[in-house]
PDB file of C-alpha atoms in Angstrom:
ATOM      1  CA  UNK D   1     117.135  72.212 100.863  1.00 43.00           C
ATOM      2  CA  UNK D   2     115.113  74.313 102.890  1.00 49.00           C
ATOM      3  CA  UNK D   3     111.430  73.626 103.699  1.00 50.00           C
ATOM      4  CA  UNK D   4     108.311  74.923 102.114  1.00 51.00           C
ATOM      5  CA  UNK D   5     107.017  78.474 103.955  1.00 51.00           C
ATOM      6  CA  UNK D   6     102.900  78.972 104.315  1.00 48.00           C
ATOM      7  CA  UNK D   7     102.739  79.970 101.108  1.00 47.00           C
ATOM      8  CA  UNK D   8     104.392  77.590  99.672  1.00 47.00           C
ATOM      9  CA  UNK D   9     102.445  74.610 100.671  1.00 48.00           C
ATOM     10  CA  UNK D  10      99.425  77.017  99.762  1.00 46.00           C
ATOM     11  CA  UNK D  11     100.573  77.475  96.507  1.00 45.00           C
ATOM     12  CA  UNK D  12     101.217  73.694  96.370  1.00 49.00           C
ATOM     13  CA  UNK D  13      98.011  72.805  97.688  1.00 47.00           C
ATOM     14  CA  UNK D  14      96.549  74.226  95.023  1.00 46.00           C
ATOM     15  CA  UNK D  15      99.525  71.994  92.200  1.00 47.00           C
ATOM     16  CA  UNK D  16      99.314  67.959  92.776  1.00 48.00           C
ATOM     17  CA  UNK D  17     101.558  67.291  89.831  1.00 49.00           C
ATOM     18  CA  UNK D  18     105.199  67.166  89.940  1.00 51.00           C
ATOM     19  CA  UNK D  19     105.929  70.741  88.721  1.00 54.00           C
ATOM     20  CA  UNK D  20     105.329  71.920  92.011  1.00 57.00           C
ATOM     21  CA  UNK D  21     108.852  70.441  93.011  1.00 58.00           C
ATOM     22  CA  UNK D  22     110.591  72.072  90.384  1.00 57.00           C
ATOM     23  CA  UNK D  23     108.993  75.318  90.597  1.00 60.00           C
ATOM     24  CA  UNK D  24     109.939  75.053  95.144  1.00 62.00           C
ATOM     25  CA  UNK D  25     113.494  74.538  93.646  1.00 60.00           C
ATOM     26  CA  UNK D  26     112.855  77.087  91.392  1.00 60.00           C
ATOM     27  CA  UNK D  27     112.402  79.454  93.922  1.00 60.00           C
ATOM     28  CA  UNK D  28     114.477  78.597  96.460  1.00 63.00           C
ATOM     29  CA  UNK D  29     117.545  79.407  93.582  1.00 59.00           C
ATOM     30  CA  UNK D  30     115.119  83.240  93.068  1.00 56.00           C
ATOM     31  CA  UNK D  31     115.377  83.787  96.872  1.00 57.00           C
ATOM     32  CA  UNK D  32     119.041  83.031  96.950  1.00 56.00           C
ATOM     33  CA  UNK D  33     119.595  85.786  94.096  1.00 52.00           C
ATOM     34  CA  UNK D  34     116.644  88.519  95.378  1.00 55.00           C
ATOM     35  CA  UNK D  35     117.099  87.786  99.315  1.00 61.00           C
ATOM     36  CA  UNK D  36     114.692  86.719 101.506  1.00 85.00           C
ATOM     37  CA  UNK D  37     110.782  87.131 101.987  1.00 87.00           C
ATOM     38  CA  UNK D  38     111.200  89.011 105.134  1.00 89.00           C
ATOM     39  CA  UNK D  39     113.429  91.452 103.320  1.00 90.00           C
ATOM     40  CA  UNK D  40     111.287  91.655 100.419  1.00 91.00           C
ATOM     41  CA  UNK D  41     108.273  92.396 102.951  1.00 93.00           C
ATOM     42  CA  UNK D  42     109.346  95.062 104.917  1.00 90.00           C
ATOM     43  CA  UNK D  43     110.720  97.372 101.745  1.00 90.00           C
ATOM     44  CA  UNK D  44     109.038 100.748 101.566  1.00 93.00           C
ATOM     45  CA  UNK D  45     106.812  99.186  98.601  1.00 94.00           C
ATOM     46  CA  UNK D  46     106.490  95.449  99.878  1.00 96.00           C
ATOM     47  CA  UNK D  47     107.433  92.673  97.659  1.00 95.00           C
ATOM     48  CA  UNK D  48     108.787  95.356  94.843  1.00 94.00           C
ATOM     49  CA  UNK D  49     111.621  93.374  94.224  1.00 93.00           C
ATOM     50  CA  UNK D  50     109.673  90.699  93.178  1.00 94.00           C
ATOM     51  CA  UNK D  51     108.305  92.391  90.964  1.00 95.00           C
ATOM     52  CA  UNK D  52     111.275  94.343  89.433  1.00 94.00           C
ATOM     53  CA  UNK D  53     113.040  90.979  89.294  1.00 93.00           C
ATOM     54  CA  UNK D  54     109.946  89.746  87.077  1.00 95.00           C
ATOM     55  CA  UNK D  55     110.602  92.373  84.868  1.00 95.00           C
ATOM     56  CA  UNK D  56     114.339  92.078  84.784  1.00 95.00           C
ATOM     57  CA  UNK D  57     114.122  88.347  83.665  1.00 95.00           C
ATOM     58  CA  UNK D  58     111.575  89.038  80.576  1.00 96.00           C
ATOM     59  CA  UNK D  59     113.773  91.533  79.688  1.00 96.00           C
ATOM     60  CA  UNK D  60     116.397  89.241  79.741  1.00 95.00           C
ATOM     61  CA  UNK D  61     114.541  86.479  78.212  1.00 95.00           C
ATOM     62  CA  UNK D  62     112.537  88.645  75.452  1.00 97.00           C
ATOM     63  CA  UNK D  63     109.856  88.951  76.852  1.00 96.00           C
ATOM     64  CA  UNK D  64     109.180  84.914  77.054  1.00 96.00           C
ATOM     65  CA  UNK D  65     106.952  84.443  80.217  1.00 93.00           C
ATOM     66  CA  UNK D  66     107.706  80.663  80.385  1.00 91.00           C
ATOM     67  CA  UNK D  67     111.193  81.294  81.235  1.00 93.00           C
ATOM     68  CA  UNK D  68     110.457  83.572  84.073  1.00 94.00           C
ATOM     69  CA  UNK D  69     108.007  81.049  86.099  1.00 91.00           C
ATOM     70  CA  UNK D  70     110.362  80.781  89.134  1.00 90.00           C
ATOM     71  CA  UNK D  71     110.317  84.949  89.548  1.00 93.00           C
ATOM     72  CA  UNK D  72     106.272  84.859  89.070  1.00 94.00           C
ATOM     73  CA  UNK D  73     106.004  82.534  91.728  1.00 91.00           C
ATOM     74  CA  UNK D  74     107.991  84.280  94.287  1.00 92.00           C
ATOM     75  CA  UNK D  75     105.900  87.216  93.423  1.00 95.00           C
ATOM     76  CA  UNK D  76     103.102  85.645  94.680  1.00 95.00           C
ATOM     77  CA  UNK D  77     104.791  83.860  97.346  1.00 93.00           C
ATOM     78  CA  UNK D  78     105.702  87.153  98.603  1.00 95.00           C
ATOM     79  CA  UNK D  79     102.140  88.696  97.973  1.00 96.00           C
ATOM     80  CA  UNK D  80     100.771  85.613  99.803  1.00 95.00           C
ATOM     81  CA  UNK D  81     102.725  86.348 102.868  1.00 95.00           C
ATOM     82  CA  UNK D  82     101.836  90.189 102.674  1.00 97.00           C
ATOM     83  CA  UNK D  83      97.984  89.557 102.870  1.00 97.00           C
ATOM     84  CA  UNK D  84      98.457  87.155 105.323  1.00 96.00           C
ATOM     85  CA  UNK D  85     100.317  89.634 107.713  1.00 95.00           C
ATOM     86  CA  UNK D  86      98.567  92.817 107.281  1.00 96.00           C
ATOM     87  CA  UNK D  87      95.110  91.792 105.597  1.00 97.00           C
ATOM     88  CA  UNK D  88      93.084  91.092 102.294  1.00 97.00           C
ATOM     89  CA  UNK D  89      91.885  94.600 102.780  1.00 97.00           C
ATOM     90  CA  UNK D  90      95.941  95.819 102.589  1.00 96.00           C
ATOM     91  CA  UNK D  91      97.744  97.214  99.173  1.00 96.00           C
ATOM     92  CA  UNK D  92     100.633  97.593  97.474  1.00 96.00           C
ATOM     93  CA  UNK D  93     101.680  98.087  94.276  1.00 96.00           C
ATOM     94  CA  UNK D  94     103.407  95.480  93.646  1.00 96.00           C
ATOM     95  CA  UNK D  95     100.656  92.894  94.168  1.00 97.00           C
ATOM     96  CA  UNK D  96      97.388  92.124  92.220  1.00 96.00           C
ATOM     97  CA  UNK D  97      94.170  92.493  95.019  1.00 97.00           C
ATOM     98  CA  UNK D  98      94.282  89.626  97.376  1.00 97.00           C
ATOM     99  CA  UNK D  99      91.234  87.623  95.685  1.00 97.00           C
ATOM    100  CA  UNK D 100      92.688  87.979  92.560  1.00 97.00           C
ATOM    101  CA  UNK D 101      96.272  86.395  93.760  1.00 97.00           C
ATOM    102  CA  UNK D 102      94.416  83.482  95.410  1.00 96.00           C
ATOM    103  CA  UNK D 103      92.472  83.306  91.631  1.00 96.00           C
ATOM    104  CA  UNK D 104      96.322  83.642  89.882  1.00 95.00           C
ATOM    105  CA  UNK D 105      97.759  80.493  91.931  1.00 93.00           C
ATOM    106  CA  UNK D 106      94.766  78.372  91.787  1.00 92.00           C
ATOM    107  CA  UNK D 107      95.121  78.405  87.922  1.00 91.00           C
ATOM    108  CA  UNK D 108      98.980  78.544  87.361  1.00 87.00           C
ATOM    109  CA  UNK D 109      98.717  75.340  89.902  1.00 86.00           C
ATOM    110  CA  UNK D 110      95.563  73.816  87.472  1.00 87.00           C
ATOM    111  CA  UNK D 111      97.809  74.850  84.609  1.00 83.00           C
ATOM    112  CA  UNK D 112     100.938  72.518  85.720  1.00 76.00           C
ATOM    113  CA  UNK D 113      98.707  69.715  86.340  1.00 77.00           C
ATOM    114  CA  UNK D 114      97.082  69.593  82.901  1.00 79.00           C
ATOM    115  CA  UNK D 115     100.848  69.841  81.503  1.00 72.00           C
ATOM    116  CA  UNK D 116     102.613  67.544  83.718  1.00 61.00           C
TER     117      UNK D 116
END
């Protein structure tokens, strides 16, 4: 398995339980199927296949949120690594403001520790 980018031990740093395992194998099997994060980064709308893949899987899944945790977090993985490079101050449509996907992670990661 590979191992965890920046923004995955970010994301983890925020999750002490358990879940934060799964969800890294989680999205290790979403980047296999979407490509990779540098890919993902440099499309004319960074990280827009995250996103479309998000909306792909509650299609898929209708509309059921829980089953589409692995394509969230590689979202945010990939909006993680676009602030990072070009700046909090930096936008895309894809991605929620860069305070507000540092807000998102803290409390999906506070969320798995209250259920694991």
């Amino acid at each position: 398995m590979a191992s965890p980018t920046k923004a995955e031990n970010l994301f983890c740093a925020f999750d002490t339980s358990s879940s934060c395992s799964l969800r890294f194998v989680q999205l290790q099997f979403v980047r296999a199927v979407m490509g990779n994060l540098k890919q993902d980064l440099s499309h004319q709308q960074p990280c827009h296949p995250r996103a479309c893949a998000i909306q792909d899987c509650l299609t898929k899944n209708s509309y059921n949120e829980d089953k589409c945790q692995a394509q969230i977090d590689a979202l945010y993985e990939c909006c993680n690594a676009f602030y990072q490079e070009r700046g909090d101050q930096a936008t895309t449509v894809s991605c929620p403001k860069a305070h507000l996907l540092r807000l998102k992670m803290k409390q999906r990661a506070q969320a798995g520790e209250n259920q694991g």
